Coordinates of C-alpha atoms (C1' of nucleotides) in Angstrom, one line a residue:
Chain A
M1 CA 22.6 -12.0 48.3
D2 CA 23.1 -15.4 48.4
H3 CA 24.1 -17.8 45.7
C4 CA 21.0 -19.9 45.1
S5 CA 21.2 -23.4 45.4
T6 CA 18.1 -23.5 42.1
C7 CA 21.0 -21.7 39.8
V8 CA 24.5 -23.8 41.1
V9 CA 21.6 -26.8 40.2
R10 CA 20.0 -25.8 37.1
N11 CA 23.8 -24.1 35.7
R12 CA 24.7 -27.7 35.2
A13 CA 22.7 -28.1 32.7
I14 CA 24.7 -25.3 30.6
C15 CA 28.3 -26.1 32.1
S16 CA 27.9 -30.2 32.0
A17 CA 31.4 -30.1 30.7
L18 CA 32.3 -29.2 34.2
E19 CA 33.0 -31.2 37.2
M20 CA 30.8 -30.5 39.9
D21 CA 32.3 -28.4 42.2
E22 CA 33.1 -25.3 39.2
I23 CA 29.2 -25.3 38.5
S24 CA 28.7 -24.7 42.0
L25 CA 31.5 -21.8 42.2
L26 CA 29.6 -20.1 39.1
G27 CA 26.9 -20.7 41.2
K28 CA 27.8 -18.9 44.2
M29 CA 28.9 -15.7 41.8
G30 CA 25.7 -15.9 40.6
R31 CA 22.8 -13.7 41.6
H32 CA 18.8 -15.1 42.2
H33 CA 16.3 -12.9 41.1
K34 CA 12.7 -13.0 40.4
L35 CA 10.2 -11.5 38.0
V36 CA 7.2 -11.2 37.4
A37 CA 5.6 -10.7 34.1
G38 CA 6.4 -7.1 31.8
Q39 CA 9.1 -6.5 34.2
T40 CA 12.3 -5.7 32.6
L41 CA 15.7 -6.5 33.1
I42 CA 18.1 -4.5 30.8
W43 CA 16.9 -1.3 29.2
E44 CA 18.9 -0.9 26.0
G45 CA 21.9 2.2 26.1
E46 CA 21.5 1.6 29.7
D47 CA 25.0 0.4 31.2
S48 CA 24.8 -2.0 33.5
L49 CA 27.4 -4.8 32.0
L50 CA 25.6 -8.2 33.1
V51 CA 24.9 -11.3 31.9
A52 CA 21.9 -13.9 33.4
N53 CA 21.0 -17.5 32.7
V54 CA 17.5 -17.9 32.9
I55 CA 16.3 -21.0 35.6
D56 CA 12.4 -21.1 34.5
G57 CA 10.1 -18.2 32.6
I58 CA 10.2 -16.5 29.3
L59 CA 12.0 -13.0 28.6
K60 CA 11.8 -11.3 25.6
L61 CA 15.1 -9.4 24.1
S62 CA 13.8 -6.5 22.0
T63 CA 14.6 -2.4 20.5
S64 CA 13.3 0.6 19.2
L65 CA 12.5 3.4 17.2
S66 CA 12.2 7.0 19.0
D67 CA 8.8 6.8 17.6
G68 CA 7.4 4.3 19.3
R69 CA 7.9 0.9 16.7
E70 CA 9.1 -1.8 18.3
Q71 CA 10.2 -5.2 16.7
I72 CA 11.0 -8.5 18.9
V73 CA 14.6 -9.7 17.8
G74 CA 14.7 -12.5 20.4
V75 CA 12.6 -14.7 22.7
V76 CA 14.4 -16.8 25.3
Y77 CA 13.6 -19.4 27.0
P78 CA 14.2 -21.6 29.8
S79 CA 18.6 -22.7 30.2
D80 CA 19.3 -19.7 27.5
F81 CA 21.8 -17.2 28.0
I82 CA 21.0 -13.6 27.9
G83 CA 23.5 -10.7 28.0
R84 CA 26.5 -10.2 25.7
P85 CA 30.0 -11.2 27.6
F86 CA 33.4 -9.6 27.1
G87 CA 32.8 -5.9 27.3
T88 CA 30.4 -5.0 24.9
R89 CA 26.3 -3.9 26.2
T90 CA 24.0 -5.4 25.7
Q91 CA 22.0 -4.1 22.9
H92 CA 18.2 -4.3 23.5
N93 CA 15.5 -4.7 26.2
V94 CA 15.5 -7.8 27.9
T95 CA 12.1 -8.4 29.1
A96 CA 10.1 -11.2 31.0
L97 CA 7.0 -12.1 29.4
T98 CA 6.0 -14.5 31.6
D99 CA 6.9 -14.6 35.5
A100 CA 10.4 -15.5 35.1
H101 CA 13.2 -16.3 37.4
V102 CA 17.0 -15.4 36.4
C103 CA 20.7 -15.9 37.9
T104 CA 22.7 -13.0 36.8
F105 CA 26.2 -12.5 36.5
S106 CA 28.6 -9.2 36.7
S107 CA 29.4 -9.6 33.0
S108 CA 33.3 -8.4 33.9
D109 CA 33.3 -12.3 36.6
F110 CA 31.4 -14.1 34.2
D111 CA 34.1 -13.5 31.9
R112 CA 37.2 -14.3 33.8
F113 CA 35.3 -17.5 35.0
A114 CA 34.7 -17.8 31.7
Q115 CA 38.2 -17.3 30.4
S116 CA 39.4 -19.7 32.5
H117 CA 37.2 -22.4 31.3
P118 CA 37.2 -23.3 27.4
E119 CA 34.3 -26.2 28.1
L120 CA 31.9 -23.1 28.7
E121 CA 33.0 -21.0 25.8
H122 CA 32.7 -23.8 23.9
K123 CA 29.3 -24.5 24.7
L124 CA 28.6 -20.5 24.6
L125 CA 29.7 -20.9 20.9
E126 CA 27.8 -23.8 19.9
R127 CA 24.8 -22.1 21.3
T128 CA 25.2 -18.6 20.1
L129 CA 26.0 -19.8 16.0
A130 CA 23.0 -21.9 16.5
E131 CA 21.2 -17.7 17.7
L132 CA 22.9 -16.3 14.5
D133 CA 21.1 -19.3 12.3
R134 CA 17.6 -19.1 13.6
T135 CA 18.2 -14.9 13.7
R136 CA 19.2 -15.3 10.3
R137 CA 16.2 -17.3 8.7
W138 CA 14.4 -14.7 10.9
L139 CA 15.3 -12.1 7.7
L140 CA 14.5 -14.5 5.6
L141 CA 11.2 -14.2 7.4
L142 CA 10.4 -11.1 7.9
G143 CA 11.9 -9.5 4.9
R144 CA 10.4 -11.6 1.7
M145 CA 7.0 -13.2 3.4
T146 CA 3.6 -12.3 3.1
A147 CA 1.8 -11.8 6.9
S148 CA -0.1 -15.5 6.3
E149 CA 3.1 -17.1 5.7
K150 CA 4.6 -15.3 8.7
L151 CA 2.2 -16.4 10.5
A152 CA 1.9 -20.2 9.8
H153 CA 5.5 -20.0 10.7
F154 CA 5.0 -18.1 14.0
L155 CA 2.5 -21.1 14.8
L156 CA 4.7 -23.9 13.8
D157 CA 7.4 -22.8 15.5
M158 CA 6.1 -21.6 18.2
S159 CA 4.3 -25.6 18.5
Q160 CA 7.7 -27.0 18.3
R161 CA 8.9 -24.5 21.8
L162 CA 5.9 -24.5 23.8
V163 CA 6.8 -28.4 24.6
R164 CA 6.1 -28.3 28.8
P165 CA 9.2 -28.2 30.4
D166 CA 7.9 -31.2 32.9
C167 CA 6.2 -33.3 29.8
A168 CA 8.7 -35.6 28.0
N169 CA 10.0 -33.5 24.9
D170 CA 8.6 -36.0 21.9
G171 CA 8.4 -33.5 19.0
P172 CA 5.6 -30.4 18.6
V173 CA 2.2 -29.9 20.0
D174 CA -0.5 -29.0 18.9
G175 CA -2.0 -27.5 21.0
F176 CA -0.2 -24.7 23.2
D177 CA -0.7 -21.9 25.6
L178 CA 0.9 -18.5 23.8
P179 CA 3.1 -16.6 26.2
F180 CA 2.7 -13.5 23.7
G181 CA -0.2 -11.4 23.3
R182 CA -1.1 -10.4 19.7
Q183 CA 0.9 -7.1 20.0
Q184 CA 4.1 -9.3 20.2
I185 CA 3.2 -11.6 18.1
A186 CA 3.4 -8.4 16.0
D187 CA 6.5 -7.3 16.7
I188 CA 7.9 -10.3 16.0
L189 CA 6.5 -10.7 12.8
G190 CA 6.8 -7.3 12.2
L191 CA 3.2 -6.9 11.5
T192 CA 0.9 -4.8 13.7
I193 CA -2.2 -6.2 15.5
E194 CA -4.8 -5.9 13.2
T195 CA -2.8 -8.2 10.7
V196 CA -2.6 -11.0 12.7
S197 CA -5.8 -10.7 14.0
R198 CA -7.3 -11.0 10.5
R199 CA -5.2 -13.6 9.1
L200 CA -5.6 -16.2 12.8
N201 CA -9.1 -15.7 11.4
D202 CA -8.7 -16.5 8.1
F203 CA -6.8 -20.1 9.2
K204 CA -9.4 -21.0 11.7
V205 CA -12.2 -20.2 8.7
Q206 CA -9.7 -22.2 6.9
G207 CA -10.3 -25.1 9.6
L208 CA -6.3 -24.8 10.3
I209 CA -6.6 -23.4 13.4
A210 CA -9.1 -22.8 16.9
V211 CA -8.5 -20.2 18.9
P212 CA -10.5 -21.7 22.1
S213 CA -9.1 -18.6 24.4
R214 CA -7.4 -15.7 23.9
R215 CA -4.1 -17.1 24.3
R216 CA -4.5 -20.9 23.9
I217 CA -3.9 -22.1 19.8
E218 CA -5.0 -25.8 18.6
I219 CA -3.5 -27.1 15.2
L220 CA -6.0 -28.9 13.7
D221 CA -4.3 -28.9 10.4
R222 CA -0.6 -29.1 10.5
D223 CA -0.3 -30.3 7.0
G224 CA -2.3 -27.1 5.2
L225 CA -0.5 -24.4 7.7
E226 CA 3.2 -26.2 6.3
G227 CA 2.0 -25.3 2.7
I228 CA 0.8 -22.3 3.5
A229 CA 4.3 -21.3 5.5
E230 CA 5.6 -23.3 2.2
A231 CA 9.6 -24.3 1.3
A232 CA 12.8 -23.0 3.4
Chain H
M1 CA 46.6 -28.5 -3.2
D2 CA 49.6 -27.1 -1.0
H3 CA 48.9 -24.7 2.0
C4 CA 48.9 -21.1 1.2
S5 CA 51.6 -18.7 2.5
T6 CA 48.8 -15.9 2.2
C7 CA 46.6 -17.9 3.8
V8 CA 49.4 -18.5 6.8
V9 CA 49.9 -14.8 7.2
R10 CA 46.1 -13.8 6.7
N11 CA 44.9 -16.7 9.5
R12 CA 47.6 -14.3 12.2
A13 CA 44.8 -11.7 12.4
I14 CA 42.1 -13.8 13.1
C15 CA 44.4 -15.9 15.7
S16 CA 46.8 -13.3 16.9
A17 CA 46.6 -15.0 20.5
L18 CA 48.1 -18.1 18.7
E19 CA 51.8 -18.4 18.4
M20 CA 53.6 -18.8 14.9
D21 CA 54.3 -22.2 14.3
E22 CA 50.1 -22.9 15.0
I23 CA 49.7 -20.2 13.1
S24 CA 50.6 -21.7 10.2
L25 CA 50.1 -25.3 11.1
L26 CA 46.3 -24.1 10.9
G27 CA 47.6 -22.4 7.7
K28 CA 49.0 -26.1 6.3
M29 CA 45.7 -27.3 6.9
G30 CA 43.5 -24.4 4.8
R31 CA 43.5 -25.0 0.8
H32 CA 43.2 -21.6 -0.7
H33 CA 40.6 -21.2 -3.5
K34 CA 39.8 -18.0 -5.8
L35 CA 36.3 -17.5 -6.7
V36 CA 35.6 -15.0 -9.6
A37 CA 32.2 -12.2 -8.9
G38 CA 29.1 -14.2 -9.0
Q39 CA 30.5 -17.9 -7.9
T40 CA 29.4 -19.9 -5.0
L41 CA 30.9 -21.8 -2.7
I42 CA 28.9 -23.4 -0.5
W43 CA 25.3 -23.9 -1.5
E44 CA 22.3 -24.1 1.2
G45 CA 21.4 -28.3 2.3
E46 CA 24.7 -28.5 0.1
D47 CA 25.7 -31.5 2.7
S48 CA 29.4 -30.5 2.9
L49 CA 31.2 -29.9 6.4
L50 CA 33.2 -26.8 4.7
V51 CA 34.3 -23.8 7.2
A52 CA 36.1 -20.8 5.5
N53 CA 38.2 -17.3 5.8
V54 CA 37.9 -14.9 3.6
I55 CA 41.3 -14.0 2.8
D56 CA 40.0 -11.0 0.3
G57 CA 36.7 -10.3 -1.4
I58 CA 33.2 -9.9 -0.4
L59 CA 30.9 -12.2 -0.6
K60 CA 27.2 -12.1 0.4
L61 CA 24.9 -15.1 2.5
S62 CA 21.5 -15.4 1.2
T63 CA 18.6 -17.9 1.5
S64 CA 15.2 -17.8 -0.5
L65 CA 11.8 -19.5 -1.2
S66 CA 10.9 -21.6 -3.4
D67 CA 9.3 -19.3 -5.6
G68 CA 12.5 -17.6 -6.6
R69 CA 12.1 -15.1 -3.3
E70 CA 15.6 -14.1 -2.0
Q71 CA 16.6 -12.6 1.4
I72 CA 20.5 -12.3 1.9
V73 CA 21.4 -12.9 5.7
G74 CA 24.9 -12.1 5.6
V75 CA 27.5 -10.1 4.0
V76 CA 31.2 -11.8 4.6
Y77 CA 34.5 -9.5 4.3
P78 CA 38.5 -9.7 4.1
S79 CA 38.7 -11.7 7.6
D80 CA 35.7 -12.7 8.4
F81 CA 34.6 -16.1 8.9
I82 CA 32.0 -18.5 6.8
G83 CA 30.8 -21.4 7.2
R84 CA 29.4 -23.1 11.0
P85 CA 32.0 -25.5 12.8
F86 CA 31.1 -28.0 14.9
G87 CA 28.8 -30.5 12.9
T88 CA 25.8 -29.0 12.0
R89 CA 25.3 -27.6 7.8
T90 CA 25.7 -24.6 6.6
Q91 CA 22.2 -22.8 6.2
H92 CA 22.6 -20.5 3.3
N93 CA 24.3 -20.3 0.4
V94 CA 27.9 -18.4 0.5
T95 CA 27.6 -16.3 -3.2
A96 CA 31.2 -13.6 -4.0
L97 CA 30.1 -10.7 -4.8
T98 CA 33.2 -9.3 -6.3
D99 CA 36.2 -12.0 -7.0
A100 CA 37.5 -13.6 -4.0
H101 CA 39.6 -15.2 -2.1
V102 CA 39.4 -17.7 0.8
C103 CA 41.1 -20.0 2.9
T104 CA 38.6 -23.2 3.3
F105 CA 39.0 -25.7 6.0
S106 CA 37.2 -29.3 6.2
S107 CA 34.9 -29.0 9.4
S108 CA 36.4 -31.2 10.9
D109 CA 39.8 -30.6 10.8
F110 CA 39.2 -27.1 12.0
D111 CA 37.1 -28.5 14.9
R112 CA 39.6 -31.0 16.2
F113 CA 42.1 -27.9 15.7
A114 CA 39.7 -25.2 17.5
Q115 CA 39.1 -27.6 20.1
S116 CA 42.8 -27.9 21.5
H117 CA 43.1 -24.0 20.5
P118 CA 40.6 -22.1 23.5
E119 CA 42.5 -19.1 22.0
L120 CA 40.7 -19.4 18.8
E121 CA 37.2 -20.1 20.2
H122 CA 37.3 -16.8 22.5
K123 CA 38.2 -15.2 19.0
L124 CA 35.5 -16.5 17.2
L125 CA 32.8 -16.9 20.3
E126 CA 33.7 -13.1 20.6
R127 CA 32.9 -12.2 16.7
T128 CA 29.9 -14.3 16.5
L129 CA 28.4 -12.3 19.2
A130 CA 29.1 -9.2 17.4
E131 CA 27.7 -11.0 14.2
L132 CA 24.6 -11.8 15.8
D133 CA 24.3 -7.9 17.4
R134 CA 24.5 -7.0 14.5
T135 CA 21.8 -9.7 12.5
R136 CA 19.3 -8.6 15.4
R137 CA 19.6 -4.6 14.3
W138 CA 18.9 -5.9 11.0
L139 CA 15.9 -7.6 11.9
L140 CA 14.1 -4.2 13.0
L141 CA 15.1 -2.7 10.2
L142 CA 13.4 -5.2 8.1
G143 CA 10.2 -5.4 10.4
R144 CA 9.8 -2.1 11.0
M145 CA 11.4 0.5 9.2
T146 CA 9.9 2.1 5.8
A147 CA 12.4 1.7 2.6
S148 CA 14.1 5.4 2.9
E149 CA 14.4 4.2 6.1
K150 CA 16.2 1.1 5.0
L151 CA 18.1 2.5 3.0
A152 CA 19.4 5.6 4.5
H153 CA 21.2 3.2 6.4
F154 CA 22.0 0.6 4.6
L155 CA 23.9 3.7 2.5
L156 CA 25.1 5.2 6.3
D157 CA 26.8 1.6 6.9
M158 CA 28.3 1.0 3.3
S159 CA 30.1 3.8 3.9
Q160 CA 31.7 2.5 7.8
R161 CA 32.0 -0.9 6.1
L162 CA 33.8 0.2 2.6
V163 CA 36.7 1.5 4.0
R164 CA 39.6 0.6 1.4
P165 CA 41.5 -2.1 2.6
D166 CA 45.0 -0.1 1.5
C167 CA 43.8 2.4 2.7
A168 CA 44.2 3.8 6.6
N169 CA 41.0 3.2 8.0
D170 CA 40.3 6.3 9.9
G171 CA 36.5 6.3 10.0
P172 CA 33.2 6.4 7.7
V173 CA 34.2 8.1 3.8
D174 CA 31.4 10.0 2.3
G175 CA 32.8 8.3 -1.8
F176 CA 32.7 4.0 -2.2
D177 CA 31.4 1.6 -4.7
L178 CA 29.0 -1.0 -3.7
P179 CA 29.7 -4.5 -4.4
F180 CA 26.1 -5.3 -5.0
G181 CA 23.4 -4.2 -7.8
R182 CA 20.1 -2.9 -7.4
Q183 CA 19.0 -6.4 -6.9
Q184 CA 21.1 -7.2 -4.1
I185 CA 20.6 -4.3 -2.8
A186 CA 16.8 -4.8 -2.5
D187 CA 17.8 -8.7 -1.4
I188 CA 19.7 -6.8 1.5
L189 CA 16.3 -4.6 2.6
G190 CA 13.8 -6.8 1.7
L191 CA 12.8 -4.4 -1.0
T192 CA 12.0 -4.7 -4.7
I193 CA 14.4 -3.2 -7.3
E194 CA 12.1 -0.6 -8.5
T195 CA 11.6 1.0 -4.9
V196 CA 15.4 1.0 -4.1
S197 CA 15.5 2.7 -7.5
R198 CA 12.7 5.1 -6.9
R199 CA 13.8 5.7 -3.2
L200 CA 17.8 6.4 -4.2
N201 CA 16.1 8.6 -6.7
D202 CA 14.2 11.2 -4.2
F203 CA 17.8 11.2 -2.2
K204 CA 19.8 12.6 -5.3
V205 CA 16.9 14.7 -5.9
Q206 CA 17.1 16.3 -1.9
G207 CA 20.7 16.6 -2.9
L208 CA 21.9 14.1 -0.2
I209 CA 23.7 11.8 -2.3
A210 CA 25.6 11.8 -5.7
V211 CA 24.9 8.8 -8.3
P212 CA 28.3 9.4 -10.7
S213 CA 28.1 5.6 -11.9
R214 CA 26.2 2.7 -11.2
R215 CA 27.5 1.6 -8.6
R216 CA 29.2 5.0 -7.1
I217 CA 27.9 6.7 -4.6
E218 CA 28.9 9.7 -2.8
I219 CA 27.4 11.1 0.4
L220 CA 26.9 14.7 0.3
D221 CA 24.7 15.4 3.4
R222 CA 25.5 12.9 6.2
D223 CA 23.4 14.2 8.7
G224 CA 20.0 14.3 6.0
L225 CA 21.1 10.5 5.8
E226 CA 21.1 10.1 9.7
G227 CA 18.3 12.8 9.6
I228 CA 16.5 10.1 7.7
A229 CA 18.0 6.8 9.0
E230 CA 16.6 7.6 12.1
A231 CA 16.9 6.9 15.6
A232 CA 18.3 3.8 16.8
Chain M
dG1 C1' -26.3 -7.5 38.4
dT2 C1' -23.7 -2.8 36.6
dG3 C1' -19.8 -0.2 35.0
dC4 C1' -15.3 -0.3 34.0
dT5 C1' -11.0 -2.2 31.8
dG6 C1' -8.0 -4.0 28.3
dC7 C1' -7.1 -7.2 25.0
dA8 C1' -9.2 -8.7 21.1
dA9 C1' -12.3 -8.5 16.4
dT10 C1' -14.3 -6.2 12.8
dG11 C1' -15.0 -2.6 9.3
dA12 C1' -14.3 1.0 6.4
dT13 C1' -10.3 3.5 4.2
dC14 C1' -5.8 5.2 2.9
dC15 C1' -1.2 4.2 1.3
dA16 C1' 3.5 3.1 0.2
dT17 C1' 5.4 -0.6 -1.9
dA18 C1' 4.1 -4.6 -5.6
dT19 C1' 3.7 -5.1 -9.3
dC20 C1' 3.7 -5.1 -14.3
dA21 C1' 5.6 -2.8 -18.4
dA22 C1' 8.0 0.5 -21.3
dT23 C1' 12.4 3.0 -22.3
dC24 C1' 17.3 4.1 -21.4
dC25 C1' 21.4 3.9 -21.3
dC26 C1' 26.4 2.3 -20.5
dC27 C1' 28.8 -1.7 -22.1
dT28 C1' 30.9 -4.7 -25.8
dA29 C1' 31.1 -6.6 -29.8
dG30 C1' 31.6 -6.9 -34.8
Chain E
dC1 C1' 30.0 3.8 -36.5
dT2 C1' 26.0 -0.2 -34.8
dA3 C1' 23.6 -3.7 -32.2
dG4 C1' 22.6 -6.4 -29.3
dG5 C1' 21.8 -7.0 -23.8
dG6 C1' 21.8 -7.2 -19.2
dG7 C1' 21.0 -3.5 -15.4
dA8 C1' 18.8 0.8 -14.1
dT9 C1' 15.2 4.5 -14.6
dT10 C1' 10.7 5.3 -15.1
dG11 C1' 6.1 5.4 -15.4
dA12 C1' 0.5 3.4 -14.5
dT13 C1' -1.7 0.7 -11.6
dA14 C1' -2.9 -2.8 -8.4
dT15 C1' -2.8 -4.8 -3.5
dG16 C1' -1.7 -6.3 1.0
dG17 C1' -1.5 -4.1 4.7
dA18 C1' -1.2 -0.4 7.5
dT19 C1' -4.3 3.2 9.4
dC20 C1' -7.8 5.3 11.8
dA21 C1' -12.8 4.3 14.0
dT22 C1' -15.6 1.4 16.2
dT23 C1' -18.2 -2.4 18.4
dG24 C1' -16.8 -6.8 21.1
dC25 C1' -15.6 -9.8 25.3
dA26 C1' -13.8 -11.1 29.0
dG27 C1' -12.0 -10.2 33.7
dC28 C1' -12.3 -7.6 37.7
dA29 C1' -14.4 -4.2 41.8
dC30 C1' -18.1 -2.4 43.4

DNA sequence: GTGCTGCAATGATCCATATCAATCCCCTAG
DNA sequence: CTAGGGGATTGATATGGATCATTGCAGCAC
């Protein structure tokens, strides 16, 4: 597969510290993949050592127990990295939630490139530290919050994340389309579909949100929601 | 405060990629602190930009809600790093669980040093990636496991982590002293003290463990515990 | 239109864990 | 020795969310 010019261009955002010809070098090493919604890129326990860069679309990282209980452990957006460089196997499934484009690298190619480009490693470190912080806040949510608090947090978080990429990014939006079905929301928050549905309905009744269609959410009373989400 | 030779020596473990004189340079920038059990090094929301390296002892990272509910989001062992370099504030409390020694650096000093020592950044990246994986597995535990499963996992995890530093590290040990009280176990697992106590007692009755004193645990039937902890 | 199919909403009931309330058991001070 | 105190255990009860079952509804094929 030839190198993909989209990857080359998009990698610019991530490798902004590198000069142009090095960016295209990285781009040439990558392979471009189209994923359809629901398609899994990496399986938990699979031994393909793969690293990727999301060009477009939204993906989930998930792990599950043998009896089918599933927990989503991360949601990945355009320009984010996927996978585990430096010789360790990826620990979770990576599945596209929407149609998506990714640029994959063999872990060893990427490692070699990264080792000789400290600026890239630095960026990666900053991102990883930020992701770790986000994941730790998520622990608080899963371990100590009620269903309503979880959902309020989730909706407020989504309103900040799901800004349309084509528009100027100026803060949270009050109406957005979730890339998740109810089951996935449940798997993010450690709840069941039914509880998600009921608490969402509570919010509707209380006039905090409107749900004009299955996946569409409109926040009507942001302060009210924040009141439920409470203090950090 | 003078630079601390212990820090210089211990930093060797972390900065093994660096030559000796650079290690002592880093050591010289650090300040050595003694912490007593229960003492808090960094408060959530405090604006001290601080980074540290644990020399000795065990510390917890925790966040809490305004009404007092607390979640431990990380446990830190000797040689681990604490804090958030590169300009972001630490997001959680850092509290010593045992008496501890740490070597602190001002975030800006550390950043400057790290930027010019890619080997250090690389190590830090590897550690951060590993910690992220561990934290994501913890999400599964908090979101989808029952109290018994949580506790079984916890005990098995402890038996691997709490190898005595003075002994050869050859795998998990079946008897160990927890550095946590019941409340802290509860705050790690997202449970209440009472539930921790009861499930622990179940394990005792089932002959899986013995609890000769408050903080001591002896694993009598490892396979049995693993059966409860189930599949990943 | 009719019927199917898959998700979401609603309802009824159950149960694991939280909550509230006593003890109990070291451990230390005197 | 006794007394006091903080953590841990144990007990009784409440409840949030899970579970099981049904119904509703939008999209699509025919």
